[in-house]
Amino acid sequence: MGKKILIVGGVAGGASCAARMRRLDETAEIIMFEKGNYISFANCGLPYYIGDTIKDRENLIIQTPEKFKERFNVDVRTNSEVTSINPADKTITIRAGESDYTERYDALVLSPGTSPIRPPLRGIDSPIVFTLRNIPDTDHIRAHVDSKKARRAVVIGGGFIGLEMAESLRHRGLEVTLVEMLDQVFTPADKELASVLHQHLIMNGVRLVLGDGVKEIAPAEDASAEVVLTSGKRIQTEMVIVSIGVKPDTDFVKKSGIAVGDRGTIIVDEHMRTDKPDVYAVGDAVETVDFVSGKKVHVPLAGPANRQGRIAADNMAGIDSVYKNTQGTAICKIFDLTAAVTGINEKDAKRWGIPFLKSYTHGTSHAGYYPGAYPLSIKILFDPKGGKLLGAQVIGKEGVDKRIDVFATALRHGLTVYDLAELELAYAPPYGSAKDPVNIAGFVAQNILESRMPVFYAEDVVSIDSSLQQLLDVRTATEHEQGAIDNSLCIPVDELRMRMNELDKEKEIMIYCQVGLRGYLAARMLMQQGFRVKNLSGGYKTYTNSRGSV
Ligand code: FAD
């Protein structure tokens, strides 16, 4: 018999690690402990089963202990909670039912994941309040919906799980209110992009409450409850989903003396090793390093968990495998829209003091003349020196996944906005454009970087000084009439050459159009005639999104 490897947690990180370990070493004795009833289930699919998009519950269960044993020769012990670790004598204690026992290890891997945060609110323990982490949680929520006891639901928290649950419960015909304490949902994106999601949620019948927290959940006698918000608002409901974030499930790790960070995340090195010999940790429970900023972060996502599981196994098997940090690439479906991010956003850049430039571009998912093209909005952040890509956010109906993955790959390999402009991406009218939205983002950023197109941003509009600057709308008169920035003069771009004399050369001309393209043309025209100009990045569309109120 080879090394004895014990793994705590039997889902993403744990199961990946076990399977890789077996592929690398047929002689190892591998035991995987899982405190729940199921291993290797599709956490990410749970909201879609509740929403009835995934019809068959069996599809959520990717592996059973029996199949895992058969294929990988791993001894899987479910309903077995690891309660303590003794790194000095290399043993762990396991509680299975009423009895405790110990096991010795040569190497130990911790992948206990996170559990949903349940804030200490009055009424939080009511039976109509749910959180979603695993199959039993899913069964409870689905049973509550199936039993038709719930006509209305309040979802607390507008992150990935909250958004997916809001959509799923709408699919099931419930009236849904989504309450978010911040002024935006989907915080990995910046607000001016997320505000598109706000409108879309409302259009799909979700009552959206932003900037308000939940104070208490007051149960009523008829199995309903009243959710009381800090503003004093009261919402009647028959079910509440709490999805305000997660915390590492690491109490047993902390008390075993293994180093954990402030948030309870296990501290690991680049080989996924903890501070104790032969103890590794992976997945949602570990602290990782942000790929762009180098800051310590907690990014609970399935991709990193799976990769880290594999890396821990490599290292246990003597392969020098290194985890090269997390860039937070993530994607979320919100009814007909998709929102995706990679790298840092503007909030992160400001918080961490990272210098950046940004650009907004609005294109279409594929060639506009081919049926079914939808708008696609992109925001990128890049280094003012050299244009290295720092982050990207993409929102649209189609083609978001492909663009974000191009940006994610570019960012991972240190590409610049010049490289984005040069990427040769697949094109035929049903799929893209000869100048793909990724190329366009590169072109625009390049123009900003090289001052060929000086820009201003939506947030600068309030501080425009009409004694020094002149706002110029270069859209058509009809577009201008339908909505424009206050105090702007309208000269359509196609008339600009003839009507330049209407502009005051002493003033800086603050140009805008709908998405930035006509503004760019106007800017180039005016700059070559000696005007000082700036073009509104992302145009009127980004301006209205940034002001988006609910
Ligand atoms: P987990 O997969 O949570 O596994 C940890 C396991 O350890 C659990 O089963 C737990 O019971 C067990 N455990 C904990 N403590 C002990 C103990 N002391 N003893 C024994 N067993 C223990 N990520 C994405 O990237 N994309 C998505 O679309 C996405 N959607 C999601 C949707 C939902 C509803 C949820 C809940 C998560 C979603 N995630 C998504 C996150 C993703 O599932 C996690 O990042 C990933 O599962 C983390 O893997 P892990 O191994 O660290 O933890």
CSV table of N, CA, C and O and ligand atoms in Angstrom, one decimal, residues 8-14 33-36 43-44 47 80-82 111-113 132-133 161 164 249 252 282-284 300-303 305, ligand 1:
chain,number,residue,atom,x,y,z
A,8,VAL,N,-11.0,15.9,3.0
A,8,VAL,CA,-12.2,16.4,3.7
A,8,VAL,C,-13.0,17.2,2.8
A,8,VAL,O,-12.6,18.3,2.3
A,9,GLY,N,-14.2,16.7,2.5
A,9,GLY,CA,-15.1,17.4,1.5
A,9,GLY,C,-15.1,16.7,0.2
A,9,GLY,O,-14.1,16.4,-0.4
A,10,GLY,N,-16.3,16.3,-0.2
A,10,GLY,CA,-16.4,15.4,-1.4
A,10,GLY,C,-17.1,16.1,-2.6
A,10,GLY,O,-17.7,15.4,-3.4
A,11,VAL,N,-16.9,17.4,-2.7
A,11,VAL,CA,-17.6,18.0,-3.9
A,11,VAL,C,-16.5,18.5,-4.9
A,11,VAL,O,-15.6,17.8,-5.3
A,12,ALA,N,-16.5,19.8,-5.2
A,12,ALA,CA,-15.6,20.3,-6.3
A,12,ALA,C,-14.1,20.0,-6.0
A,12,ALA,O,-13.5,19.3,-6.8
A,13,GLY,N,-13.6,20.7,-5.0
A,13,GLY,CA,-12.2,20.6,-4.8
A,13,GLY,C,-11.8,19.2,-4.3
A,13,GLY,O,-10.8,18.6,-4.8
A,14,GLY,N,-12.5,18.6,-3.4
A,14,GLY,CA,-12.2,17.3,-2.8
A,14,GLY,C,-12.3,16.2,-3.9
A,14,GLY,O,-11.3,15.4,-4.0
A,33,PHE,N,-13.9,12.1,3.0
A,33,PHE,CA,-14.9,12.2,4.0
A,33,PHE,C,-15.9,13.4,3.6
A,33,PHE,O,-15.4,14.5,3.3
A,34,GLU,N,-17.2,13.1,3.7
A,34,GLU,CA,-18.1,14.1,3.3
A,34,GLU,C,-19.2,14.1,4.4
A,34,GLU,O,-19.8,13.1,4.7
A,35,LYS,N,-19.4,15.3,5.0
A,35,LYS,CA,-20.4,15.3,6.1
A,35,LYS,C,-21.8,15.2,5.6
A,35,LYS,O,-22.7,14.8,6.4
A,36,GLY,N,-22.1,15.6,4.4
A,36,GLY,CA,-23.4,15.4,3.9
A,36,GLY,C,-23.6,14.0,3.3
A,36,GLY,O,-22.8,13.1,3.4
A,43,ASN,N,-23.4,21.8,-7.6
A,43,ASN,CA,-23.9,22.9,-6.9
A,43,ASN,C,-24.4,24.0,-7.8
A,43,ASN,O,-25.5,24.6,-7.5
A,44,CYS,N,-23.7,24.2,-8.9
A,44,CYS,CA,-24.0,25.3,-9.8
A,44,CYS,C,-25.3,25.1,-10.5
A,44,CYS,O,-25.9,26.0,-11.0
A,47,PRO,N,-30.0,26.0,-8.6
A,47,PRO,CA,-31.1,27.0,-8.8
A,47,PRO,C,-31.9,26.6,-10.0
A,47,PRO,O,-33.1,26.8,-10.1
A,80,SER,N,-20.1,11.7,7.3
A,80,SER,CA,-18.9,11.6,8.1
A,80,SER,C,-18.2,13.0,8.2
A,80,SER,O,-17.6,13.5,7.3
A,81,GLU,N,-18.4,13.6,9.4
A,81,GLU,CA,-17.9,15.0,9.6
A,81,GLU,C,-16.5,14.9,10.3
A,81,GLU,O,-16.4,14.3,11.3
A,82,VAL,N,-15.6,15.6,9.6
A,82,VAL,CA,-14.3,15.7,10.3
A,82,VAL,C,-14.4,16.8,11.3
A,82,VAL,O,-14.7,17.9,11.0
A,111,SER,N,-11.0,20.4,1.8
A,111,SER,CA,-11.8,21.1,0.9
A,111,SER,C,-13.2,21.3,1.4
A,111,SER,O,-14.2,20.8,0.8
A,112,PRO,N,-13.4,21.9,2.5
A,112,PRO,CA,-14.7,22.0,3.2
A,112,PRO,C,-15.7,23.0,2.6
A,112,PRO,O,-16.8,23.1,3.0
A,113,GLY,N,-15.2,23.9,1.7
A,113,GLY,CA,-16.0,24.9,1.1
A,113,GLY,C,-16.5,25.9,2.0
A,113,GLY,O,-15.9,26.2,3.1
A,132,LEU,N,-29.3,28.2,0.2
A,132,LEU,CA,-29.0,27.2,-0.8
A,132,LEU,C,-27.6,26.9,-0.9
A,132,LEU,O,-26.8,27.7,-1.3
A,133,ARG,N,-27.2,25.7,-0.5
A,133,ARG,CA,-25.9,25.2,-0.6
A,133,ARG,C,-25.8,23.8,-1.3
A,133,ARG,O,-24.9,23.5,-2.1
A,161,ILE,N,-26.1,33.8,-6.6
A,161,ILE,CA,-27.2,32.8,-6.2
A,161,ILE,C,-28.5,33.6,-6.1
A,161,ILE,O,-29.6,33.0,-6.5
A,164,GLU,N,-29.8,34.1,-9.6
A,164,GLU,CA,-30.3,32.8,-10.2
A,164,GLU,C,-31.6,32.4,-9.5
A,164,GLU,O,-32.5,31.8,-10.2
A,249,ASP,N,-16.2,27.2,5.8
A,249,ASP,CA,-16.6,26.2,6.8
A,249,ASP,C,-15.4,25.7,7.5
A,249,ASP,O,-15.1,24.5,7.4
A,252,PHE,N,-13.5,23.8,12.4
A,252,PHE,CA,-12.7,22.7,12.8
A,252,PHE,C,-11.2,22.8,12.4
A,252,PHE,O,-10.3,22.3,13.1
A,282,VAL,N,-7.8,23.5,-0.4
A,282,VAL,CA,-8.2,23.9,-1.7
A,282,VAL,C,-9.6,24.4,-1.7
A,282,VAL,O,-10.4,24.2,-0.7
A,283,GLY,N,-10.0,25.1,-2.7
A,283,GLY,CA,-11.4,25.5,-3.0
A,283,GLY,C,-11.9,26.7,-2.2
A,283,GLY,O,-11.1,27.6,-1.9
A,284,ASP,N,-13.2,26.8,-2.0
A,284,ASP,CA,-13.8,28.0,-1.5
A,284,ASP,C,-13.3,28.3,-0.1
A,284,ASP,O,-13.5,29.5,0.4
A,300,PRO,N,-14.8,32.5,-4.1
A,300,PRO,CA,-15.4,31.2,-4.1
A,300,PRO,C,-16.1,30.8,-5.4
A,300,PRO,O,-17.2,31.1,-5.6
A,301,LEU,N,-15.3,30.2,-6.3
A,301,LEU,CA,-15.8,29.8,-7.6
A,301,LEU,C,-15.3,28.4,-7.9
A,301,LEU,O,-14.3,27.9,-7.4
A,302,ALA,N,-16.1,27.7,-8.8
A,302,ALA,CA,-15.9,26.3,-9.0
A,302,ALA,C,-14.6,26.1,-9.8
A,302,ALA,O,-13.9,25.1,-9.6
A,303,GLY,N,-14.3,26.9,-10.8
A,303,GLY,CA,-13.1,26.7,-11.6
A,303,GLY,C,-11.8,26.7,-10.7
A,303,GLY,O,-11.1,25.7,-10.8
A,305,ALA,N,-11.6,26.1,-7.6
A,305,ALA,CA,-11.7,24.9,-6.6
A,305,ALA,C,-11.2,23.7,-7.3
A,305,ALA,O,-10.4,22.9,-6.8
B,1,FAD,P1,-17.9,22.5,-1.9
B,1,FAD,O1,-18.2,22.2,-3.3
B,1,FAD,O2,-18.9,23.4,-1.2
B,1,FAD,O3,-17.7,21.2,-1.1
B,1,FAD,C1,-17.3,21.2,0.2
B,1,FAD,C2,-17.9,19.9,0.8
B,1,FAD,O4,-17.3,19.7,2.1
B,1,FAD,C3,-19.4,20.1,1.2
B,1,FAD,O5,-20.2,19.1,0.6
B,1,FAD,C4,-19.4,20.0,2.7
B,1,FAD,O6,-20.6,19.3,3.2
B,1,FAD,C5,-18.2,19.2,3.0
B,1,FAD,N1,-17.6,19.5,4.3
B,1,FAD,C6,-17.5,20.7,4.9
B,1,FAD,N2,-17.0,20.6,6.1
B,1,FAD,C7,-16.7,19.2,6.3
B,1,FAD,C8,-16.2,18.5,7.4
B,1,FAD,N3,-15.8,19.1,8.5
B,1,FAD,N4,-16.1,17.2,7.2
B,1,FAD,C9,-16.6,16.6,6.1
B,1,FAD,N5,-17.1,17.2,5.0
B,1,FAD,C10,-17.2,18.6,5.2
B,1,FAD,N6,-19.3,28.6,-9.0
B,1,FAD,C11,-19.1,28.9,-10.2
B,1,FAD,O7,-17.9,29.1,-10.6
B,1,FAD,N7,-20.1,29.1,-11.1
B,1,FAD,C12,-21.4,28.9,-10.8
B,1,FAD,O8,-22.3,29.0,-11.6
B,1,FAD,C13,-21.7,28.6,-9.4
B,1,FAD,N8,-23.0,28.4,-9.0
B,1,FAD,C14,-23.2,28.1,-7.8
B,1,FAD,C15,-24.6,27.9,-7.4
B,1,FAD,C16,-24.8,27.5,-6.0
B,1,FAD,C17,-26.3,27.4,-5.6
B,1,FAD,C18,-23.8,27.3,-5.1
B,1,FAD,C19,-24.1,26.9,-3.7
B,1,FAD,C20,-22.5,27.5,-5.5
B,1,FAD,C21,-22.2,27.9,-6.8
B,1,FAD,N9,-20.9,28.1,-7.3
B,1,FAD,C22,-20.6,28.4,-8.5
B,1,FAD,C23,-19.7,27.9,-6.3
B,1,FAD,C24,-19.1,26.5,-6.5
B,1,FAD,O9,-20.1,25.6,-6.3
B,1,FAD,C25,-18.0,26.4,-5.5
B,1,FAD,O10,-17.0,27.4,-5.8
B,1,FAD,C26,-17.3,25.0,-5.4
B,1,FAD,O11,-18.3,24.0,-5.2
B,1,FAD,C27,-16.3,25.0,-4.3
B,1,FAD,O12,-15.8,23.8,-4.1
B,1,FAD,P2,-15.3,23.3,-2.7
B,1,FAD,O13,-14.8,21.9,-2.9
B,1,FAD,O14,-14.3,24.3,-2.1
B,1,FAD,O15,-16.5,23.3,-1.8
